[in-house]
Coordinates of C-alpha atoms and ligand atoms in Angstrom, one line a residue:
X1 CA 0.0 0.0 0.0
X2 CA 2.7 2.3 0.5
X3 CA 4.4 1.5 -2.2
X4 CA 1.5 2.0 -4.0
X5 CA 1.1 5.2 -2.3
X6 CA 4.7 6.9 -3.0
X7 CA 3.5 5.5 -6.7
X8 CA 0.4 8.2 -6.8
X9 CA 2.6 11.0 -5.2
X10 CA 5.8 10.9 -8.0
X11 CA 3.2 10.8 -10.8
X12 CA 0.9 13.7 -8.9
X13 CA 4.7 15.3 -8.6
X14 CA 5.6 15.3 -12.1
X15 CA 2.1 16.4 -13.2
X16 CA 2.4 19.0 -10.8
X17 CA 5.4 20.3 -11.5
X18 CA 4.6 20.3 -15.4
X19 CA 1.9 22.5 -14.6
X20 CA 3.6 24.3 -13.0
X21 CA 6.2 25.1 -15.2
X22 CA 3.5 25.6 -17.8
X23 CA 2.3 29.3 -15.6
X24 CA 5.9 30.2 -14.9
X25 CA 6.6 30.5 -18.7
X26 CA 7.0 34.4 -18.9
X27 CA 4.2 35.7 -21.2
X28 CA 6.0 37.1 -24.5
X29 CA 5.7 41.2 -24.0
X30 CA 4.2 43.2 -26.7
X31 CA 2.9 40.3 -28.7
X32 CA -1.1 40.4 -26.4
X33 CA -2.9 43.6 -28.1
X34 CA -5.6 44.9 -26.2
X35 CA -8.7 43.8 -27.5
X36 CA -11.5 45.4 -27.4
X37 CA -15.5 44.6 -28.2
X38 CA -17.7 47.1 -29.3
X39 CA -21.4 47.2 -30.3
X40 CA -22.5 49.8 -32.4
X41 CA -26.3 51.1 -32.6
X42 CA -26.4 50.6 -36.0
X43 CA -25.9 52.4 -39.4
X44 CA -29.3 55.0 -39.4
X45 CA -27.7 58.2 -40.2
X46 CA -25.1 60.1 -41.4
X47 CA -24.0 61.1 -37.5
X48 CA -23.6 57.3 -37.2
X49 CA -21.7 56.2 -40.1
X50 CA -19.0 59.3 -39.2
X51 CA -19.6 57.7 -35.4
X52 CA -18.5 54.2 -36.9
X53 CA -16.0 55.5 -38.9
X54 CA -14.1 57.7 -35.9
X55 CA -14.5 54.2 -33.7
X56 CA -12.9 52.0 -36.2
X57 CA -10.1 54.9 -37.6
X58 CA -8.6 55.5 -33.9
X59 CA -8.6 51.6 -33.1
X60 CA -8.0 49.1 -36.5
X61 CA -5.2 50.7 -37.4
X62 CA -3.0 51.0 -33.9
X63 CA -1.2 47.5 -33.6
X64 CA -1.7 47.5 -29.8
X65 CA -5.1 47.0 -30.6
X66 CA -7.7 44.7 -31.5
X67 CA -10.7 46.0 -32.7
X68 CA -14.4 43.8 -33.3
X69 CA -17.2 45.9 -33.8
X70 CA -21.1 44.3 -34.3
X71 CA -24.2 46.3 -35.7
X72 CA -26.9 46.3 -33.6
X73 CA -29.5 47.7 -36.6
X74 CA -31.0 49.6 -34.0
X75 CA -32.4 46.5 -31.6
X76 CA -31.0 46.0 -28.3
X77 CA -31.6 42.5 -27.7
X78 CA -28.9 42.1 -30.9
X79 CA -27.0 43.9 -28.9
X80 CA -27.3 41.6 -25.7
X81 CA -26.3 38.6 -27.6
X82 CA -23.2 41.4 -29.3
X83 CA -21.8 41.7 -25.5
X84 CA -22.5 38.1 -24.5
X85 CA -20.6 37.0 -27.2
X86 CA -17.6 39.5 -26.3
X87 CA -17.7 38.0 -22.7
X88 CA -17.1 34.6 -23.9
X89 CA -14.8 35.8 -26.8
X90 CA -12.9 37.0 -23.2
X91 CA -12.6 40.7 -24.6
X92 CA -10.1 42.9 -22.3
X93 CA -12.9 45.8 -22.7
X94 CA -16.3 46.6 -24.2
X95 CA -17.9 49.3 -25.6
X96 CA -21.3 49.8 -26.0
X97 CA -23.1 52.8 -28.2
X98 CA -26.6 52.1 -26.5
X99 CA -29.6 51.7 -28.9
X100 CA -32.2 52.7 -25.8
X101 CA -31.5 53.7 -21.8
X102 CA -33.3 50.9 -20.4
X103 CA -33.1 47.1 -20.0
X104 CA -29.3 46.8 -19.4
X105 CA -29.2 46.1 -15.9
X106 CA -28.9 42.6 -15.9
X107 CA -25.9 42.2 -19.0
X108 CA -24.1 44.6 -17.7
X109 CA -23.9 42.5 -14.6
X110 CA -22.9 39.9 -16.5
X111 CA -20.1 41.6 -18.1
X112 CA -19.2 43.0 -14.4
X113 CA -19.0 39.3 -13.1
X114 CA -16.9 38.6 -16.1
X115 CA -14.2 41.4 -15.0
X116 CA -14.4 43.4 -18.1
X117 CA -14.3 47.3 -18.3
X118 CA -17.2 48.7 -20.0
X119 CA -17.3 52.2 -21.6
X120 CA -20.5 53.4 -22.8
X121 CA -20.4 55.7 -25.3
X122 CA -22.6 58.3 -27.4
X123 CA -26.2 57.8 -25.5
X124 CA -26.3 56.7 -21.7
X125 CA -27.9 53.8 -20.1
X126 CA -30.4 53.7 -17.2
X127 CA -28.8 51.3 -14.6
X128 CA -29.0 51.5 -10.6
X129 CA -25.6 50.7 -10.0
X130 CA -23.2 53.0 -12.1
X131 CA -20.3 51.3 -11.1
X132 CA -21.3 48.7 -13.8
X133 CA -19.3 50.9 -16.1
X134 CA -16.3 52.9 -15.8
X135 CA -17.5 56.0 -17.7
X136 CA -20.0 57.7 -20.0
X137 CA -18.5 60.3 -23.0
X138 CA -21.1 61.3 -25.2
X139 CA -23.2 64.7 -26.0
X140 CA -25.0 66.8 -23.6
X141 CA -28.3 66.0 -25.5
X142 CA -30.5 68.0 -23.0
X143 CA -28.0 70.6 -23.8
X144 CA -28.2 70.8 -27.4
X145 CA -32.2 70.8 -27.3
X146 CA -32.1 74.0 -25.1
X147 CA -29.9 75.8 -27.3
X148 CA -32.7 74.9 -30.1
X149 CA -35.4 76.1 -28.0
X150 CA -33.3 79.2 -27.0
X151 CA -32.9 80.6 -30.4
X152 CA -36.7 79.5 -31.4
X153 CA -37.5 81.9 -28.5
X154 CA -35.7 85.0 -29.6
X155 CA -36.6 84.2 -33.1
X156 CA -40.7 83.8 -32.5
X157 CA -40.5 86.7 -29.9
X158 CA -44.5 88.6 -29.9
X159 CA -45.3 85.9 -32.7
X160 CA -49.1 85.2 -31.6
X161 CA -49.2 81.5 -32.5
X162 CA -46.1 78.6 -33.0
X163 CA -47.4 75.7 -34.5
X164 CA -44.4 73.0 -34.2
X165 CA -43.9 70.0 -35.4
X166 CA -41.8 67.8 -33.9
X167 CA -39.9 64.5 -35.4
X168 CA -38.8 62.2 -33.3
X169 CA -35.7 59.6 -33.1
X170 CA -36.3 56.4 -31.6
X171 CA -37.9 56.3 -28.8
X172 CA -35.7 55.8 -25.6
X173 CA -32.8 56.2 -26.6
X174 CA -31.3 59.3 -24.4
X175 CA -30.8 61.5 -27.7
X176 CA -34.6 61.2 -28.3
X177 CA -35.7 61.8 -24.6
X178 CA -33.2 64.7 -23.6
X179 CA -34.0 66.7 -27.0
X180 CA -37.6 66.2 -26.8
X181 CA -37.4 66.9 -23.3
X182 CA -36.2 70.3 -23.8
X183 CA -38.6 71.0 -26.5
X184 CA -41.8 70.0 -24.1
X185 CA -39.9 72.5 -21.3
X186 CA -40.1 75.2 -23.3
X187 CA -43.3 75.0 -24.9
X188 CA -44.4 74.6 -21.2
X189 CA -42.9 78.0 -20.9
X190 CA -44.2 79.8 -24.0
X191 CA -48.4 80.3 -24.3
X192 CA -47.8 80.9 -27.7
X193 CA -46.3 77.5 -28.6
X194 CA -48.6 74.3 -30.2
X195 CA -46.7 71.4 -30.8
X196 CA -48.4 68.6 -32.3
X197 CA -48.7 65.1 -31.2
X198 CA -44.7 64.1 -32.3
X199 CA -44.1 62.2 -35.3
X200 CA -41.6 58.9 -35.2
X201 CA -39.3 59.4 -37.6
X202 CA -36.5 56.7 -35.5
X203 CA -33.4 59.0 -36.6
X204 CA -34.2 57.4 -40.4
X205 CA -34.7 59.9 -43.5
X206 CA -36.9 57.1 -44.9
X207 CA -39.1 56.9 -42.3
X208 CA -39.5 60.4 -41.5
X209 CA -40.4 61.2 -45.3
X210 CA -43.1 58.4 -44.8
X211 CA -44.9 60.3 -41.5
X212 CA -44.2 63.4 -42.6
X213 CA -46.0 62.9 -46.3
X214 CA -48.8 61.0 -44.2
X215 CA -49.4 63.8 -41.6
X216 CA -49.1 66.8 -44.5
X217 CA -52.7 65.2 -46.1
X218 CA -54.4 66.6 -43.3
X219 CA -52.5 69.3 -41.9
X220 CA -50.4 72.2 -43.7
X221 CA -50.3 75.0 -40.6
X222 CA -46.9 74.4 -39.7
X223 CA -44.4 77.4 -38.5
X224 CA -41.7 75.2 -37.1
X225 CA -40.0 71.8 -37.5
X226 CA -37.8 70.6 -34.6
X227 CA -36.5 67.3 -36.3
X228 CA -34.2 64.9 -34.1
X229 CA -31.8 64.3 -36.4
X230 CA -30.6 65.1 -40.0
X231 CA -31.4 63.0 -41.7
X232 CA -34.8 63.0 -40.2
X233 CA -35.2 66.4 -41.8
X234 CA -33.7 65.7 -45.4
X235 CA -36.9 63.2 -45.7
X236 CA -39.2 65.9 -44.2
X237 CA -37.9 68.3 -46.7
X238 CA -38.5 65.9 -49.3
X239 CA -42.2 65.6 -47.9
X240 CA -42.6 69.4 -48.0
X241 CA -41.4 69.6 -51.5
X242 CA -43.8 66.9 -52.9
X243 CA -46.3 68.8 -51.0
X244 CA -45.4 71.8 -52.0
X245 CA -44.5 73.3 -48.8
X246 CA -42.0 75.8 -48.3
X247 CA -39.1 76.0 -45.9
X248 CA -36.2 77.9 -44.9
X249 CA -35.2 81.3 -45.1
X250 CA -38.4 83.3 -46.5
X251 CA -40.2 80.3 -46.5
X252 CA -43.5 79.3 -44.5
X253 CA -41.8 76.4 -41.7
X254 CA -38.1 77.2 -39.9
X255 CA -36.5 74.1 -39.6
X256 CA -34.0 73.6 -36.7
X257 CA -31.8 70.5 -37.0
X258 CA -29.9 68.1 -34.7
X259 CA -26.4 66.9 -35.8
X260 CA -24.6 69.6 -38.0
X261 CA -23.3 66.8 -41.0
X262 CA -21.6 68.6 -43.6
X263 CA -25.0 68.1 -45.8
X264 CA -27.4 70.1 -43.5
X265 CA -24.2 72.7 -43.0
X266 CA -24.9 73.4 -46.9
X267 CA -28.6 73.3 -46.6
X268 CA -27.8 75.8 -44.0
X269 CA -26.0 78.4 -46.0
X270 CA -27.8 78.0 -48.5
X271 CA -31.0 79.2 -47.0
X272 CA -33.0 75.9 -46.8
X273 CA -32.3 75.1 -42.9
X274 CA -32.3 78.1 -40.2
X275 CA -30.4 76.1 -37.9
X276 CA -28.1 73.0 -36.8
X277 CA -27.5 72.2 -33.5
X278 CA -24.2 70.5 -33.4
X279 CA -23.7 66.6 -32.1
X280 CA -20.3 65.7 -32.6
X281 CA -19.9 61.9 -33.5
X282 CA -16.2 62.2 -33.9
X283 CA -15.0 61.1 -30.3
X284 CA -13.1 57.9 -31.4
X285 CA -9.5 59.3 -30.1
X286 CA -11.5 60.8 -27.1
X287 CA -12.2 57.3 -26.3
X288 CA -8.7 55.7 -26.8
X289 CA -6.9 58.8 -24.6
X290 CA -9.2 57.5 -21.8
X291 CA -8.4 53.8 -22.5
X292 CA -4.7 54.3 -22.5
X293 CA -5.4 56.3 -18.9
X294 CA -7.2 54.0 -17.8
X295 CA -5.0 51.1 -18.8
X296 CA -1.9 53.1 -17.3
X297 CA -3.9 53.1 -13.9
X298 CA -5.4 56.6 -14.3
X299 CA -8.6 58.0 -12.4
X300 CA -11.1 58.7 -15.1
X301 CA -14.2 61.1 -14.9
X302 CA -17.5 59.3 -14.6
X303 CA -18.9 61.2 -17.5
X304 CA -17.3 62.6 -20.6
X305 CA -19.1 65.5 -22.7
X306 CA -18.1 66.6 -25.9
X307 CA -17.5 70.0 -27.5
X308 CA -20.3 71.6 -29.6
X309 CA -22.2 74.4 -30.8
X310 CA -25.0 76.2 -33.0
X311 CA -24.8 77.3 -36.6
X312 CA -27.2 79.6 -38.8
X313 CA -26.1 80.8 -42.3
X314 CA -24.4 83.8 -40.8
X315 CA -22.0 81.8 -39.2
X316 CA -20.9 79.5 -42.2
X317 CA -18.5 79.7 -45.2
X318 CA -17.9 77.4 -47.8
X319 CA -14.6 77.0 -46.6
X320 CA -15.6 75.8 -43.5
X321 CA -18.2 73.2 -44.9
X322 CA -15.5 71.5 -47.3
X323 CA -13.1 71.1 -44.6
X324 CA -16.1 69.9 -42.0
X325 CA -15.2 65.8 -41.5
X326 CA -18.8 64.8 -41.5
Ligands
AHR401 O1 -27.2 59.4 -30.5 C1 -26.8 60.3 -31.4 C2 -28.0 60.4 -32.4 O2 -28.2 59.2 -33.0 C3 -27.7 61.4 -33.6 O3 -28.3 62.6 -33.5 C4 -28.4 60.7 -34.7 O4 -28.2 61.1 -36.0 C5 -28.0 59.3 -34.4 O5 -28.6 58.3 -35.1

């Protein structure tokens, strides 16, 4: 028996020791690139594809880097099963462009247990524990929509009646809450203000055009449109020339804009949109300046905001539109 015995312990030895000689190997440096997961909304507008293109610029090309990003097409539970597969895939760090705010309590749990850093970026997510993420950078969307309702003020000033019409982007997703949100604010503040029931235009040109010609065969009073997003308001002004409807600078509706792409810019100058409210998609090295602090063991803000501002005609030249990266 205890020969038997020392038998068992030499072969648990060897097995032992070849294991562990196995974790003492030193792990070749500068071969392991950071990898990192990243679940895009989807490709809906203009503002996004720029989004996508900052994302994928800053990251695919840097050799420390590993880069997989998924589409969502705008539905969250694709972007569940997105960061599921990035847990098990054993991602150093995910990123995650939130379709809506709410529902992602229980992944991002999930990715928590796992150990991985999450960023979330562009929109924000609804979660009772914020430490499931290590920071936010995105727009101050609730800013933005003031600034809107700011200049509609000064510009409708002793105007008896403001009928607006409103276009919105998809429903729950923190661009669409905080904009409208600043629009019902300040119609709450001005009598003269009548917005309509809001039309869903889901930040697509192609659906907007749809509810906008739909809504035009029974009403034509409008002053104002407060669109969500570009491209929203390229298929509304598509609707309103079909319907003969006109827009812009002398024309019956003022249209204010969200995003400021390079094609509502010209629109701009050239008369056909009063004005574009800036949302800067272009934060990809943003993102990597707070990776590389964070992976050097630097204290990172909870929330990151990005620069923006308004333009009207006056404040545009060709020059500037050419050179403008989106
Ligand atoms: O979340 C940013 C918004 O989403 C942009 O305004 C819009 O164009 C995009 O689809």
């Amino acid at each position: 028996m205890r020969r038997f015995c020392s038998v068992l312990l030499c072969i648990a030895l060897v097995f032992g020791m070849a294991g562990c000689r196995k974790t003492q190997d030193p792990e070749p440096t500068n071969s392991k690139k950071f990898v990192i997961g990243f679940s895009q909304v989807g490709s809906e507008s203009d503002w996004r594809i720029a989004n996508t293109k900052s994302m994928t610029e800053t990251f695919s090309y840097d050799p420390d880097y590993e880069f997989i990003m998924e589409n969502a097409r705008q539905k969250q539970e694709n972007q569940f099963a997105s960061v599921r597969r990035f847990i098990l895939d054993g991602v150093d760090m995910i990123i995650i462009a939130p379709t809506i705010e709410e529902g992602w309590q229980t992944v991002l749990q999930e990715v928590h247990d796992a150990g991985i850093p999450v960023i979330i970026m562009d929109r924000s997510v609804a979660v009772w524990d914020d430490n499931l993420f290590l920071t936010n950078i995105g727009s101050n969307f609730l800013g933005q929509g003031q600034k809107a309702a700011a200049w509609l003020a000064e510009q409708t000033e002793g105007e008896d009646q403001v009928n607006i019409l409103h276009l919105q982007g998809t429903r729950g997703a923190t661009a669409q809450i905080m904009r409208t949100k600043a629009l019902d604010d300040a119609v709450a503040e001005h009598s003269n203000w009548i917005a309509a029931e809001p039309l869903y235009g889901d930040f697509t040109e192609a659906k907007a055009y749809e509810v906008v010609t739909e809504y035009l065969k029974e009403n034509r009073d409008i002053d104002v449109l407060y669109s969500e997003n570009d491209n929203m308001t390229f298929g509304a002004m598509h609707a309103f020339d079909e319907a003969g409807i006109t827009y812009g600078k002398g024309g019956q509706v003022k249209i204010i804009t969200f995003d400021a792409t390079k094609e509502a810019l010209q629109y701009c100058m050239d008369g056909k949109i009063d004005l574009c409210v800036e949302c800067n998609p272009l934060f990809g090295p943003q993102v990597k300046e707070l990776i590389e602090k964070y992976r050097n063991g630097g204290q990172i803000p909870k929330q990151v905001s990005v620069e923006e501002k308004i333009f009207t005609s006056k404040d545009l030249d060709q020059a500037f539109i050419d050179a403008r990266e989106y």
